[in-house]
mmCIF file of C-alpha atoms and ligand atoms in Angstrom:
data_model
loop_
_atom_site.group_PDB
_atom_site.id
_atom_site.type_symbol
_atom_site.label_atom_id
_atom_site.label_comp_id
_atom_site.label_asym_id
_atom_site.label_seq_id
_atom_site.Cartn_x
_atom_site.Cartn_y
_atom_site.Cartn_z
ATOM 1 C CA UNK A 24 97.588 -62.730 -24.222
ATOM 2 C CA UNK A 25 98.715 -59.330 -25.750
ATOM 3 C CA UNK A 26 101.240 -56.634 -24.418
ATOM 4 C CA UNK A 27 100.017 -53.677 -26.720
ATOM 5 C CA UNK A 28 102.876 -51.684 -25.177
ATOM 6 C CA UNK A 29 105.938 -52.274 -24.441
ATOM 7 C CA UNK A 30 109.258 -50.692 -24.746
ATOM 8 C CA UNK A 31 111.166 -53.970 -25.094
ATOM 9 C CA UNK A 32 114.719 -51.826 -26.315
ATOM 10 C CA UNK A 33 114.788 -50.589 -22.818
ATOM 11 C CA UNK A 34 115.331 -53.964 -20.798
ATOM 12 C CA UNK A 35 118.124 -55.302 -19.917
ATOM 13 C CA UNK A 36 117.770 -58.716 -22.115
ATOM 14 C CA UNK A 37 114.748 -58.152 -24.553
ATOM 15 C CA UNK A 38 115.520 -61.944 -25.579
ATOM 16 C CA UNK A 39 115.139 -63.144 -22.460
ATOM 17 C CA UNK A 40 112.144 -61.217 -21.691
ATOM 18 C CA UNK A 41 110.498 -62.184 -24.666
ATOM 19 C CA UNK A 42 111.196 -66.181 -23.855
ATOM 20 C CA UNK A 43 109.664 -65.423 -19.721
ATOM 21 C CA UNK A 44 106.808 -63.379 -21.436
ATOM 22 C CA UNK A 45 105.948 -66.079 -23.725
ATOM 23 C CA UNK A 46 106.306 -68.719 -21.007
ATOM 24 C CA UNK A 47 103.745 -66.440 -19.161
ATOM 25 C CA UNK A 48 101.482 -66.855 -21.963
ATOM 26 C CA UNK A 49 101.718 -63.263 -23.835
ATOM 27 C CA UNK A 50 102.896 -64.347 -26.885
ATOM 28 C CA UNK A 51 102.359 -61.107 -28.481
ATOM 29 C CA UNK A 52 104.225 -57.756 -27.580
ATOM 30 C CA UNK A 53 103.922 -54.315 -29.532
ATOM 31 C CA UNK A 54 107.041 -52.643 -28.887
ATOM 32 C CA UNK A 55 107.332 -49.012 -29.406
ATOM 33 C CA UNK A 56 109.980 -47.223 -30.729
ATOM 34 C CA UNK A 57 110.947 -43.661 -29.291
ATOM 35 C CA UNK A 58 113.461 -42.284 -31.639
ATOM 36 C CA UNK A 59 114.609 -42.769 -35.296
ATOM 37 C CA UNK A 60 117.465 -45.409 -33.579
ATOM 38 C CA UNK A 61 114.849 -46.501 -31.389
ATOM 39 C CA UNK A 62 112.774 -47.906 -34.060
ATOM 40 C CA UNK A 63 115.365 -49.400 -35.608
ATOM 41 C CA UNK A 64 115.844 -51.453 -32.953
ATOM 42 C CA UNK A 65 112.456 -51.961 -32.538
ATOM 43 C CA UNK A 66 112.410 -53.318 -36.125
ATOM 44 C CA UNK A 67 115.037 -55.449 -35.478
ATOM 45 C CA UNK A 68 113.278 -57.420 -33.060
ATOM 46 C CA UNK A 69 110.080 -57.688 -35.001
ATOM 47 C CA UNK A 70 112.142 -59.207 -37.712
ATOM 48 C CA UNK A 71 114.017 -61.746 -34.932
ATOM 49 C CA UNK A 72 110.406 -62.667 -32.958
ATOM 50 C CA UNK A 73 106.959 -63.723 -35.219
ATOM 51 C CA UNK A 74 105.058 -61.904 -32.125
ATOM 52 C CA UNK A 75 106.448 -59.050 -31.562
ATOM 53 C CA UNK A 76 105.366 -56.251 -33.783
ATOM 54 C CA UNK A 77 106.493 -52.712 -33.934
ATOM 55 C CA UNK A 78 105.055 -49.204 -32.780
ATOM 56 C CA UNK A 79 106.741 -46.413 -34.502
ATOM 57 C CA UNK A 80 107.299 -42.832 -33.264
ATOM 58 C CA UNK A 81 109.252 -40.169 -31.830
ATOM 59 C CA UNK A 82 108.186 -39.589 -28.174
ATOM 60 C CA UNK A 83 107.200 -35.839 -27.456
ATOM 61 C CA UNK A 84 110.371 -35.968 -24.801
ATOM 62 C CA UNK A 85 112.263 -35.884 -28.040
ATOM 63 C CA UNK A 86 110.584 -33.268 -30.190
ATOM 64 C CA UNK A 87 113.337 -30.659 -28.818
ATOM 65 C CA UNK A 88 115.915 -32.229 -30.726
ATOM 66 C CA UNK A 89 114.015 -34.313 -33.593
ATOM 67 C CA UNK A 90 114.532 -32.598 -36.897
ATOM 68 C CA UNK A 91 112.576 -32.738 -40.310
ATOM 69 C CA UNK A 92 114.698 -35.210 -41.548
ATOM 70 C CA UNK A 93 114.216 -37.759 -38.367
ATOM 71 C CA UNK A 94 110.443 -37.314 -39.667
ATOM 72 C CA UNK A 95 111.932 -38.350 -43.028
ATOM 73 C CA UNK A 96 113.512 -41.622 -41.403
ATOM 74 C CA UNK A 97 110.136 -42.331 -39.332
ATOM 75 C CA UNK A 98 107.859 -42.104 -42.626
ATOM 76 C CA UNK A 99 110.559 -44.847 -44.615
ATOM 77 C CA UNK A 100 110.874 -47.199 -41.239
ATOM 78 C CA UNK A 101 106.618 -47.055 -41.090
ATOM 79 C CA UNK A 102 106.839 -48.780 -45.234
ATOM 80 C CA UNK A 103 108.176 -51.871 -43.240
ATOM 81 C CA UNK A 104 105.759 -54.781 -42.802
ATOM 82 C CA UNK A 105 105.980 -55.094 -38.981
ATOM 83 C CA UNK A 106 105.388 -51.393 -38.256
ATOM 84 C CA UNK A 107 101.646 -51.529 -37.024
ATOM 85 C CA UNK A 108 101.370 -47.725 -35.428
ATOM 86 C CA UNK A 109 102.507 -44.759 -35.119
ATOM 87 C CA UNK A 110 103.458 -43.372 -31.873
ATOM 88 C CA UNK A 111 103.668 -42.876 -28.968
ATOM 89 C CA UNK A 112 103.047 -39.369 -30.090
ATOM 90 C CA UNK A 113 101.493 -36.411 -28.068
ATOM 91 C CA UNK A 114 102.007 -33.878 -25.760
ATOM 92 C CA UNK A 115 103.311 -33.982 -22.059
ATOM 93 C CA UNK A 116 103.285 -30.785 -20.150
ATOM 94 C CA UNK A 117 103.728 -32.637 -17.096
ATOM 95 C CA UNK A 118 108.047 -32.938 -17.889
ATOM 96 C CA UNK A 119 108.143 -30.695 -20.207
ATOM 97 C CA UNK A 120 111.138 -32.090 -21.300
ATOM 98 C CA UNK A 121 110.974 -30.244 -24.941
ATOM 99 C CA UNK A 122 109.769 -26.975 -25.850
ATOM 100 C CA UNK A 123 105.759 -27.039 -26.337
ATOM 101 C CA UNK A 124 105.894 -25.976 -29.607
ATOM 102 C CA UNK A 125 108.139 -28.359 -31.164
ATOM 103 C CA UNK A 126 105.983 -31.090 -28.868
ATOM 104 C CA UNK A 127 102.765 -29.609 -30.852
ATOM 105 C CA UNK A 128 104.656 -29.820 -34.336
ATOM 106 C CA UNK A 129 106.111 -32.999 -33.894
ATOM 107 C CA UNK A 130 102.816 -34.335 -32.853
ATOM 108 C CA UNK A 131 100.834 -32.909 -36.365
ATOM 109 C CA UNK A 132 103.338 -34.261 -38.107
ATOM 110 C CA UNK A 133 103.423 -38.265 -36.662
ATOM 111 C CA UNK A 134 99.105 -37.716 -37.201
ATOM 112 C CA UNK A 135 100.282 -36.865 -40.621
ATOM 113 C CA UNK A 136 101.654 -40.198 -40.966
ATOM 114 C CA UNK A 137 99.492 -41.551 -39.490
ATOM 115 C CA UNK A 138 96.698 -40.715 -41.692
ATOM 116 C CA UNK A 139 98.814 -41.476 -44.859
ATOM 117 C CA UNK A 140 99.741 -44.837 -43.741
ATOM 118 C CA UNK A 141 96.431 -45.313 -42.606
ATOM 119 C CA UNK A 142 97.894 -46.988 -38.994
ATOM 120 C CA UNK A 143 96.345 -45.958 -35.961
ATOM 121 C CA UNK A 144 98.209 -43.904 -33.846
ATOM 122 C CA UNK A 145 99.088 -44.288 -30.325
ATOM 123 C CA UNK A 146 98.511 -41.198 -27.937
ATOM 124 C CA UNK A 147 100.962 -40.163 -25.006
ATOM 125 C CA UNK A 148 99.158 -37.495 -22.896
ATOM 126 C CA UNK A 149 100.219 -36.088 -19.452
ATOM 127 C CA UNK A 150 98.880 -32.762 -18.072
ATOM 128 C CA UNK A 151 98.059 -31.857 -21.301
ATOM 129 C CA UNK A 152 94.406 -33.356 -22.276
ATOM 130 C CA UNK A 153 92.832 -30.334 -23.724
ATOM 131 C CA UNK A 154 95.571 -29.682 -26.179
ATOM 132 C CA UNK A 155 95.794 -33.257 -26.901
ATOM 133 C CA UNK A 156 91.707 -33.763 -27.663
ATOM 134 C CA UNK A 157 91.877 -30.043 -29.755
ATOM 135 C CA UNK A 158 95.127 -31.732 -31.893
ATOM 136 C CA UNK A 159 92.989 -34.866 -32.328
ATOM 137 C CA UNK A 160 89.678 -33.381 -32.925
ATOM 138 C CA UNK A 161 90.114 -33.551 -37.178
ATOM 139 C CA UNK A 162 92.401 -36.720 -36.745
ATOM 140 C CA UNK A 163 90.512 -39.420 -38.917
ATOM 141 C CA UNK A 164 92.457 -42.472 -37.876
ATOM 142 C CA UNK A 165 91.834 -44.858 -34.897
ATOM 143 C CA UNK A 166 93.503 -43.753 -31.715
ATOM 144 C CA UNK A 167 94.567 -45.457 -28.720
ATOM 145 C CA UNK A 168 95.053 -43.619 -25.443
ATOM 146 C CA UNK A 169 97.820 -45.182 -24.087
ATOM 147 C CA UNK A 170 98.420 -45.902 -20.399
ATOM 148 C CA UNK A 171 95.024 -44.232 -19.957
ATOM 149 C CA UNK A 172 95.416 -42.130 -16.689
ATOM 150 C CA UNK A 173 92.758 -39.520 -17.641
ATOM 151 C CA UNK A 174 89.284 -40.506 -16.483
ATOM 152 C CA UNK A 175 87.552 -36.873 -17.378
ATOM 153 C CA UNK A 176 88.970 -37.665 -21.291
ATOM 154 C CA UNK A 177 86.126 -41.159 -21.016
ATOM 155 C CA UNK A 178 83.064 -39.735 -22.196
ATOM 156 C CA UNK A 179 84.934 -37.944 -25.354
ATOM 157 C CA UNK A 180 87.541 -40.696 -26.440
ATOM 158 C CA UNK A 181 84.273 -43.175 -26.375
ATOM 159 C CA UNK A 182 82.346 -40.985 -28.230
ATOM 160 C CA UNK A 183 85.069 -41.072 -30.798
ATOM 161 C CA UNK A 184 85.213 -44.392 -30.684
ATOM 162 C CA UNK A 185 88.913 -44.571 -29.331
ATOM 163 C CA UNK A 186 90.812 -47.723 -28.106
ATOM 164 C CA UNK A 187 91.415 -47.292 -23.985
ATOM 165 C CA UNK A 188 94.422 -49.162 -22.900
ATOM 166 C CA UNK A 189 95.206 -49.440 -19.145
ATOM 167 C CA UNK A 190 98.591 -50.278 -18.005
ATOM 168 C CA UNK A 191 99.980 -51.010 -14.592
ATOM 169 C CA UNK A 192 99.254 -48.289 -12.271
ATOM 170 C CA UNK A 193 95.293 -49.182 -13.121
ATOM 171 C CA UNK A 194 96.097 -52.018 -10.659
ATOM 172 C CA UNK A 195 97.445 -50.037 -8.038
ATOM 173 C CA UNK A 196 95.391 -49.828 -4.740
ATOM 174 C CA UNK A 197 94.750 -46.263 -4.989
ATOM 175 C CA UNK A 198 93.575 -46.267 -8.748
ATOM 176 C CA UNK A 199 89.842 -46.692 -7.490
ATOM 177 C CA UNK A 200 89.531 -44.076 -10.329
ATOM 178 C CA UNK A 201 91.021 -45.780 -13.134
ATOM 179 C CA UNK A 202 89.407 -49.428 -12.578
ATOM 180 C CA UNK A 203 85.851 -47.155 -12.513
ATOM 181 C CA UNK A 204 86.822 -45.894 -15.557
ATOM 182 C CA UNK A 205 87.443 -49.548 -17.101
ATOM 183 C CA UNK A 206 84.333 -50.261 -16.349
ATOM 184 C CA UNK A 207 82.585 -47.869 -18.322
ATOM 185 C CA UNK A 208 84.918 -48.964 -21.525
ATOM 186 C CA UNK A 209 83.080 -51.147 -24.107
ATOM 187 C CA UNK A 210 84.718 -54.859 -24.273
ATOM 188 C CA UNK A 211 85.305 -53.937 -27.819
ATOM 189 C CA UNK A 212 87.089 -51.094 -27.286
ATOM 190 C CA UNK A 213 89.522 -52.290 -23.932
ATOM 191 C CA UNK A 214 93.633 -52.928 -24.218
ATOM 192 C CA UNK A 215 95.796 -54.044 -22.138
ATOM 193 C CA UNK A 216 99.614 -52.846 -21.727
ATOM 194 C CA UNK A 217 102.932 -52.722 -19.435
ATOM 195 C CA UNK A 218 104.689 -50.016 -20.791
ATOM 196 C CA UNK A 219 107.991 -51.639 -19.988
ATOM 197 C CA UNK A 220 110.224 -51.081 -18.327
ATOM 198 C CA UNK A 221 108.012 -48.555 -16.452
ATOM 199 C CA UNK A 222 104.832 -49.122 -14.090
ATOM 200 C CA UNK A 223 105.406 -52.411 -12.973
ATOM 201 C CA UNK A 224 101.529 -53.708 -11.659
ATOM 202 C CA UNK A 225 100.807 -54.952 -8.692
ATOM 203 C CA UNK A 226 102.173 -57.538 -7.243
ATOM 204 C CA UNK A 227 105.627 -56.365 -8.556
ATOM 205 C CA UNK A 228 105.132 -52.706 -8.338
ATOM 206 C CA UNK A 229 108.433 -51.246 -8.200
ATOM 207 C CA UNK A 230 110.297 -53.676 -9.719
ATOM 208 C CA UNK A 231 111.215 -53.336 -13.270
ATOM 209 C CA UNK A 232 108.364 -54.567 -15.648
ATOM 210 C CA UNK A 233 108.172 -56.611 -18.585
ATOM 211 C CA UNK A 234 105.852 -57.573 -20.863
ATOM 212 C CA UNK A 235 105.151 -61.102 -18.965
ATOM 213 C CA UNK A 236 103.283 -59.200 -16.251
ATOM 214 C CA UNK A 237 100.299 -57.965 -18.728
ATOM 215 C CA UNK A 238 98.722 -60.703 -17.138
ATOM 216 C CA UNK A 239 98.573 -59.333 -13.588
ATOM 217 C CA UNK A 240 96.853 -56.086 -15.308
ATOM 218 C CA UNK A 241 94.220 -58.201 -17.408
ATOM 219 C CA UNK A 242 93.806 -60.170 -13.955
ATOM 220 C CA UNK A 243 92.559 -56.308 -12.113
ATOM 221 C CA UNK A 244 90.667 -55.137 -15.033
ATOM 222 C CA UNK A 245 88.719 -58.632 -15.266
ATOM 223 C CA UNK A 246 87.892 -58.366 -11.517
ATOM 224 C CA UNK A 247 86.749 -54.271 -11.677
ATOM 225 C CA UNK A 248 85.026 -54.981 -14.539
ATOM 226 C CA UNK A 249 83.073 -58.487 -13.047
ATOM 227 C CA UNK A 250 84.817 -60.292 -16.261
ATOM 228 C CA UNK A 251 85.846 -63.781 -16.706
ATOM 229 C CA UNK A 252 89.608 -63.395 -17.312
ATOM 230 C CA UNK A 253 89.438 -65.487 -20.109
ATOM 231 C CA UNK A 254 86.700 -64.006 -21.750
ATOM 232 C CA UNK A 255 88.080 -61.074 -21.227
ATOM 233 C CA UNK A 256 91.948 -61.994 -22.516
ATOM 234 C CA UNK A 257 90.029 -63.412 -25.889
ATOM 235 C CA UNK A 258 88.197 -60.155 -25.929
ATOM 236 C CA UNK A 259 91.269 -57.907 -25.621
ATOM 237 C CA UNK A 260 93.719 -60.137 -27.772
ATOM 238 C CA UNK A 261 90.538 -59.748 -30.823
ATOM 239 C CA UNK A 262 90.692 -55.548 -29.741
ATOM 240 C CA UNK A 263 94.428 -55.781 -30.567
ATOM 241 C CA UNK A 264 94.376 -57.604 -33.773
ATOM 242 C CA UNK A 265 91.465 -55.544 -35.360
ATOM 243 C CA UNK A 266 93.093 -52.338 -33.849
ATOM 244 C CA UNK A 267 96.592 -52.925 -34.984
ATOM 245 C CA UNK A 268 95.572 -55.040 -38.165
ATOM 246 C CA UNK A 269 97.740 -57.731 -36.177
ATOM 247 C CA UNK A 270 97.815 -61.411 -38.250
HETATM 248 ZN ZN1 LIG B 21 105.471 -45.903 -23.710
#
């Protein structure tokens, strides 16, 4: 199995939770980088672990204090042979932890790089869906909306033939929404995520995630959806590696 997000620089012992993950049977993880250091770290472990690959971005949270040359840095790390995205990239006016207009500038310039690199880029909306689908509308790169939370966004994103990747709170009991909405997703277009250290699923909700519980998520989308897990784990793991150009 896959993790197609994860922020493994966050935990406690990314080693260790690589070696439990692994053990679990996810014995990929893409780990995503939130800031120029933050990528470098992510790197790092790329270059330590054959299956964990790298996500590169600067998260919208940062776009208050991310400068032109932080840009710079992001467009030499994404040269690196591990880097398989950019992102997580959008706009969150939910926090609105950094002024909207840097969020908005920061975000046309990662689809910049996007595009150049020709990677696909990973999408962090919250709150913010109609500026997020206008910013995207010319984007000619494969997205992936990542820890998809907005059902009304479906019938657009699968028009555009997006990648829909549900992470833990899919499996909460209350997400009725969210497991309808993984039903309507094409097998070829379904992920699978943590987010780590965040949105543990169920049956650990509230503890802190890692990437070995993926397979508690895959186990609630198999059962919406009326898939075999299996079939459905093959299915998501072949998603990944055609999305993310993974080996
Ligand atoms: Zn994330």
């Amino acid at each position: 199995m896959i993790d197609t997000h994860a922020h493994l620089t966050a935990l406690d012992d990314p080693n260790e939770a690589i070696r439990r993950a692994t053990e679990a049977g996810v014995t990929q993880i893409l780990t995503v980088g939130t800031d120029v250091d933050d990528c470098r770290r992510a790197l790092s472990l790329a270059e330590r672990h054959d299956g964990v690959f790298a996500i590169l971005g600067i998260h919208p949270h940062e776009a208050g204090t991310s400068t032109a040359d932080d840009v710079a840095s992001l467009r030499d790390l994404l040269a690196h042979p591990k880097a398989v995205a950019v992102g997580e990239t959008g706009l969150d006016w939910f926090r609105d932890y950094a002024p909207r207009d840097d969020q908005r500038r920061l975000f046309a310039a990662e689809l910049e790089l996007a595009a150049e690199f020709r990677k696909p880029v990973v999408i962090h909306t919250r709150a913010a869906d109609d500026d997020t689908l206008t910013a995207l509308a010319d984007h000619p790169g494969t997205v992936v909306l990542h820890c998809f939370s907005s059902p009304h966004m479906l019938p657009l994103a699968l028009e555009r033939g997006w990648y829909v990747s549900f992470a833990g709170n899919a499996t909460f009991p209350k997400a009725v929404d969210l497991r309808l909405a993984a039903t309507q997703v094409p097998a070829e277009r379904i992920l699978a995520e943590t987010d780590s250290p965040y949105l543990a699923p169920q049956p650990v909700r509230g503890k802190r995630n890692e990437p070995a519980n993926v397979v508690h998520t895959l186990a609630s989308l198999a059962q919406a959806r009326g898939d075999d897990p299996a079939e459905l784990e093959r299915q998501i793991e072949q998603n990944a590696a055609e999305c993310f150009s993974l080996p």
